[in-house]
Amino acid sequence: MQTDRTVGHEAPAKEHDMDFIDQIFARLSGEGAVRHEGAAVSQLEHALQTARLAEMENAPDALVIAALLHDYGHLIAGDVAMRARRLDLRHEDIAARHLSTVFPAEVTEPIRLHVAAKRYLCTVDPDYTDMLSPASRTSLKAQGGAFNEDGVHIFRRSRFWVAAVRLRTWDDLAKAEDLTTGGLGTGRLEDYRARMQRLAHKVAAVA
């Protein structure tokens, strides 16, 4: 008997997956759209800019969605106050665990590693730290600072380390107050729904 795992076929997304994606959209368009004191952009603006930069480099859909959702852990944890106190709740791990119930590792692992990618780049690129925003330099201390040599080797063992570095690069650039700055031409959050659903389909097909 054929099942939804048959090669070349995708299973319909589960009702849970569709509700899950709706929750993501609700959080991003709700709390995520609020520009907090001291922030150049809202979480939603930052997410859209990061995703657009990924698209401009012809990144695969999974990495585009990772770019869109890389800071989603901040919204799940409600850690705005904690960040103001320079505490770290490991938003990257929170997001990766939460999103892994619906999305494949190609989405969740670059998210989980994007903070480690910052620490990695601070070690291998002498000029990188100076390019960070004030907020990123502050959070770097709470996140453990630049990697030592062992940290660099461990980071490079992940098959997603290159994707995480690409995501980190877009993350650092995606903080323009005007969404059209630099010709980004960012779209609407809704423009990413179909890709998120397709990626959820792939998870459902092997569940």
Coordinates of N, CA and C in Angstrom, one line a residue, residues 99-181:
L99 N 10.5 25.6 16.7 CA 10.2 25.5 15.3 C 10.4 24.1 14.7
S100 N 11.2 23.3 15.4 CA 11.6 21.9 14.9 C 10.4 21.0 15.0
T101 N 9.3 21.4 15.6 CA 8.1 20.5 15.6 C 7.4 20.6 14.3
V102 N 7.7 21.6 13.4 CA 7.1 21.7 12.1 C 8.1 21.8 11.0
F103 N 9.3 22.4 11.2 CA 10.2 22.7 10.1 C 11.4 21.7 10.2
P104 N 12.0 21.5 9.0 CA 13.2 20.6 9.0 C 14.4 21.3 9.5
A105 N 15.5 20.5 9.7 CA 16.8 21.0 10.2 C 17.4 22.1 9.3
E106 N 17.1 22.0 8.0 CA 17.6 23.1 7.1 C 17.1 24.5 7.5
V107 N 16.0 24.5 8.2 CA 15.4 25.8 8.8 C 16.0 26.0 10.2
T108 N 15.8 25.0 11.0 CA 16.1 25.2 12.5 C 17.5 25.3 12.9
E109 N 18.4 24.5 12.1 CA 19.8 24.5 12.5 C 20.6 25.8 12.3
P110 N 20.4 26.4 11.1 CA 21.0 27.8 11.0 C 20.5 28.8 12.0
I111 N 19.2 28.6 12.4 CA 18.7 29.5 13.5 C 19.4 29.2 14.8
R112 N 19.5 27.9 15.1 CA 20.2 27.5 16.4 C 21.6 28.0 16.4
L113 N 22.3 28.1 15.2 CA 23.7 28.4 15.2 C 24.0 29.9 14.9
H114 N 23.0 30.7 14.7 CA 23.3 32.1 14.2 C 24.0 32.9 15.3
V115 N 23.9 32.6 16.5 CA 24.6 33.3 17.6 C 26.0 32.8 17.6
A116 N 26.2 31.5 17.5 CA 27.5 30.9 17.5 C 28.3 31.4 16.3
A117 N 27.6 31.7 15.2 CA 28.2 32.2 14.0 C 28.8 33.6 14.3
K118 N 28.1 34.4 15.1 CA 28.6 35.7 15.5 C 29.9 35.5 16.3
R119 N 29.9 34.6 17.2 CA 31.1 34.4 18.0 C 32.3 33.9 17.2
Y120 N 31.9 33.0 16.2 CA 32.9 32.5 15.2 C 33.5 33.6 14.4
L121 N 32.7 34.5 13.8 CA 33.2 35.6 13.0 C 34.0 36.6 13.8
C122 N 33.7 36.8 15.0 CA 34.5 37.6 15.9 C 36.0 37.1 16.0
T123 N 36.1 35.8 15.9 CA 37.4 35.2 16.1 C 38.2 35.1 14.8
V124 N 37.5 34.8 13.7 CA 38.2 34.6 12.4 C 38.4 35.9 11.6
D125 N 37.6 36.9 11.9 CA 37.6 38.1 11.1 C 37.9 39.3 12.1
P126 N 39.2 39.8 12.1 CA 39.5 40.9 13.0 C 38.7 42.1 12.9
D127 N 38.1 42.4 11.8 CA 37.3 43.6 11.6 C 35.8 43.4 11.9
Y128 N 35.4 42.2 12.1 CA 34.0 41.9 12.3 C 33.4 42.6 13.5
T129 N 34.0 42.5 14.6 CA 33.5 43.0 15.9 C 33.2 44.5 15.7
D130 N 34.1 45.2 15.0 CA 33.9 46.7 14.9 C 32.7 47.0 14.0
M131 N 32.3 46.0 13.2 CA 31.1 46.2 12.3 C 29.8 46.0 13.0
L132 N 29.8 45.4 14.2 CA 28.6 45.0 14.9 C 27.9 46.3 15.4
S133 N 26.5 46.2 15.4 CA 25.8 47.3 16.0 C 26.1 47.4 17.5
P134 N 25.8 48.5 18.2 CA 26.0 48.6 19.6 C 25.3 47.5 20.4
A135 N 24.0 47.2 20.0 CA 23.2 46.2 20.6 C 23.9 44.8 20.5
S136 N 24.4 44.5 19.3 CA 25.1 43.2 19.1 C 26.4 43.1 19.8
R137 N 27.1 44.2 20.0 CA 28.3 44.1 20.8 C 28.0 43.9 22.3
T138 N 26.9 44.5 22.7 CA 26.5 44.3 24.1 C 26.1 42.9 24.3
S139 N 25.2 42.3 23.4 CA 24.8 41.0 23.6 C 25.9 39.9 23.5
L140 N 26.9 40.3 22.7 CA 28.0 39.4 22.5 C 28.7 39.0 23.9
K141 N 28.8 39.9 24.8 CA 29.3 39.6 26.1 C 28.5 38.6 26.8
A142 N 27.2 38.8 26.8 CA 26.3 37.9 27.5 C 26.3 36.5 26.8
Q143 N 26.6 36.5 25.5 CA 26.6 35.2 24.8 C 27.9 34.4 24.9
G144 N 28.9 35.0 25.6 CA 30.1 34.3 25.8 C 31.3 34.8 25.1
G145 N 31.1 35.9 24.3 CA 32.3 36.5 23.6 C 32.8 35.7 22.4
A146 N 33.9 36.1 21.9 CA 34.5 35.4 20.7 C 34.9 34.0 21.1
F147 N 34.8 33.1 20.1 CA 35.2 31.7 20.3 C 36.7 31.6 20.5
N148 N 37.2 30.6 21.3 CA 38.6 30.2 21.3 C 38.8 29.3 20.2
E149 N 40.0 28.7 20.1 CA 40.3 27.8 19.0 C 39.4 26.6 19.0
D150 N 39.2 26.0 20.2 CA 38.3 24.9 20.3 C 36.9 25.2 19.8
G151 N 36.4 26.3 20.2 CA 35.1 26.7 19.8 C 34.9 26.8 18.3
V152 N 36.0 27.4 17.6 CA 36.0 27.5 16.1 C 35.9 26.1 15.5
H153 N 36.7 25.1 16.0 CA 36.6 23.8 15.5 C 35.3 23.1 15.7
I154 N 34.7 23.2 16.9 CA 33.4 22.6 17.2 C 32.4 23.2 16.3
F155 N 32.4 24.5 16.1 CA 31.4 25.2 15.2 C 31.5 24.6 13.8
R156 N 32.7 24.4 13.3 CA 32.8 24.0 11.9 C 32.5 22.5 11.7
R157 N 32.3 21.8 12.8 CA 31.9 20.4 12.6 C 30.4 20.3 12.2
S158 N 29.6 21.3 12.4 CA 28.2 21.2 12.0 C 28.1 21.3 10.5
R159 N 27.2 20.5 9.9 CA 27.1 20.6 8.4 C 26.3 21.9 8.0
F160 N 25.8 22.6 9.0 CA 25.1 23.8 8.8 C 25.9 25.1 9.1
W161 N 27.2 24.9 9.3 CA 27.9 26.1 9.8 C 28.0 27.2 8.7
V162 N 28.2 26.8 7.4 CA 28.2 27.8 6.4 C 26.9 28.5 6.2
A163 N 25.8 27.8 6.3 CA 24.5 28.4 6.2 C 24.3 29.4 7.4
A164 N 24.8 29.0 8.6 CA 24.7 29.9 9.8 C 25.5 31.2 9.6
V165 N 26.6 31.1 9.0 CA 27.4 32.3 8.7 C 26.8 33.2 7.7
R166 N 26.2 32.6 6.7 CA 25.4 33.4 5.7 C 24.3 34.1 6.4
L167 N 23.5 33.4 7.2 CA 22.4 34.0 8.0 C 22.9 35.1 8.9
R168 N 24.0 34.9 9.5 CA 24.5 35.9 10.4 C 24.9 37.2 9.7
T169 N 25.4 37.0 8.5 CA 25.8 38.2 7.7 C 24.6 39.0 7.3
W170 N 23.5 38.4 6.9 CA 22.3 39.1 6.6 C 21.7 39.7 7.9
D171 N 21.7 39.0 9.0 CA 21.2 39.5 10.2 C 21.9 40.8 10.6
D172 N 23.2 40.9 10.4 CA 23.9 42.1 10.8 C 23.6 43.3 9.9
L173 N 23.2 43.0 8.6 CA 22.9 44.1 7.7 C 21.4 44.5 7.8
A174 N 20.6 43.7 8.4 CA 19.1 44.0 8.3 C 18.6 44.8 9.4
K175 N 19.1 46.0 9.5 CA 18.7 46.9 10.6 C 18.5 48.3 10.1
A176 N 18.0 48.4 8.9 CA 17.8 49.7 8.2 C 16.4 50.3 8.7
E177 N 16.4 51.5 9.1 CA 15.1 52.1 9.6 C 14.1 52.2 8.5
D178 N 14.6 52.5 7.3 CA 13.7 52.6 6.1 C 13.8 51.2 5.4
L179 N 12.6 50.5 5.3 CA 12.6 49.2 4.7 C 13.1 49.2 3.2
T180 N 13.1 50.3 2.6 CA 13.5 50.4 1.2 C 15.0 50.8 1.1
T181 N 15.7 51.0 2.2 CA 17.1 51.4 2.2 C 17.9 50.4 1.5

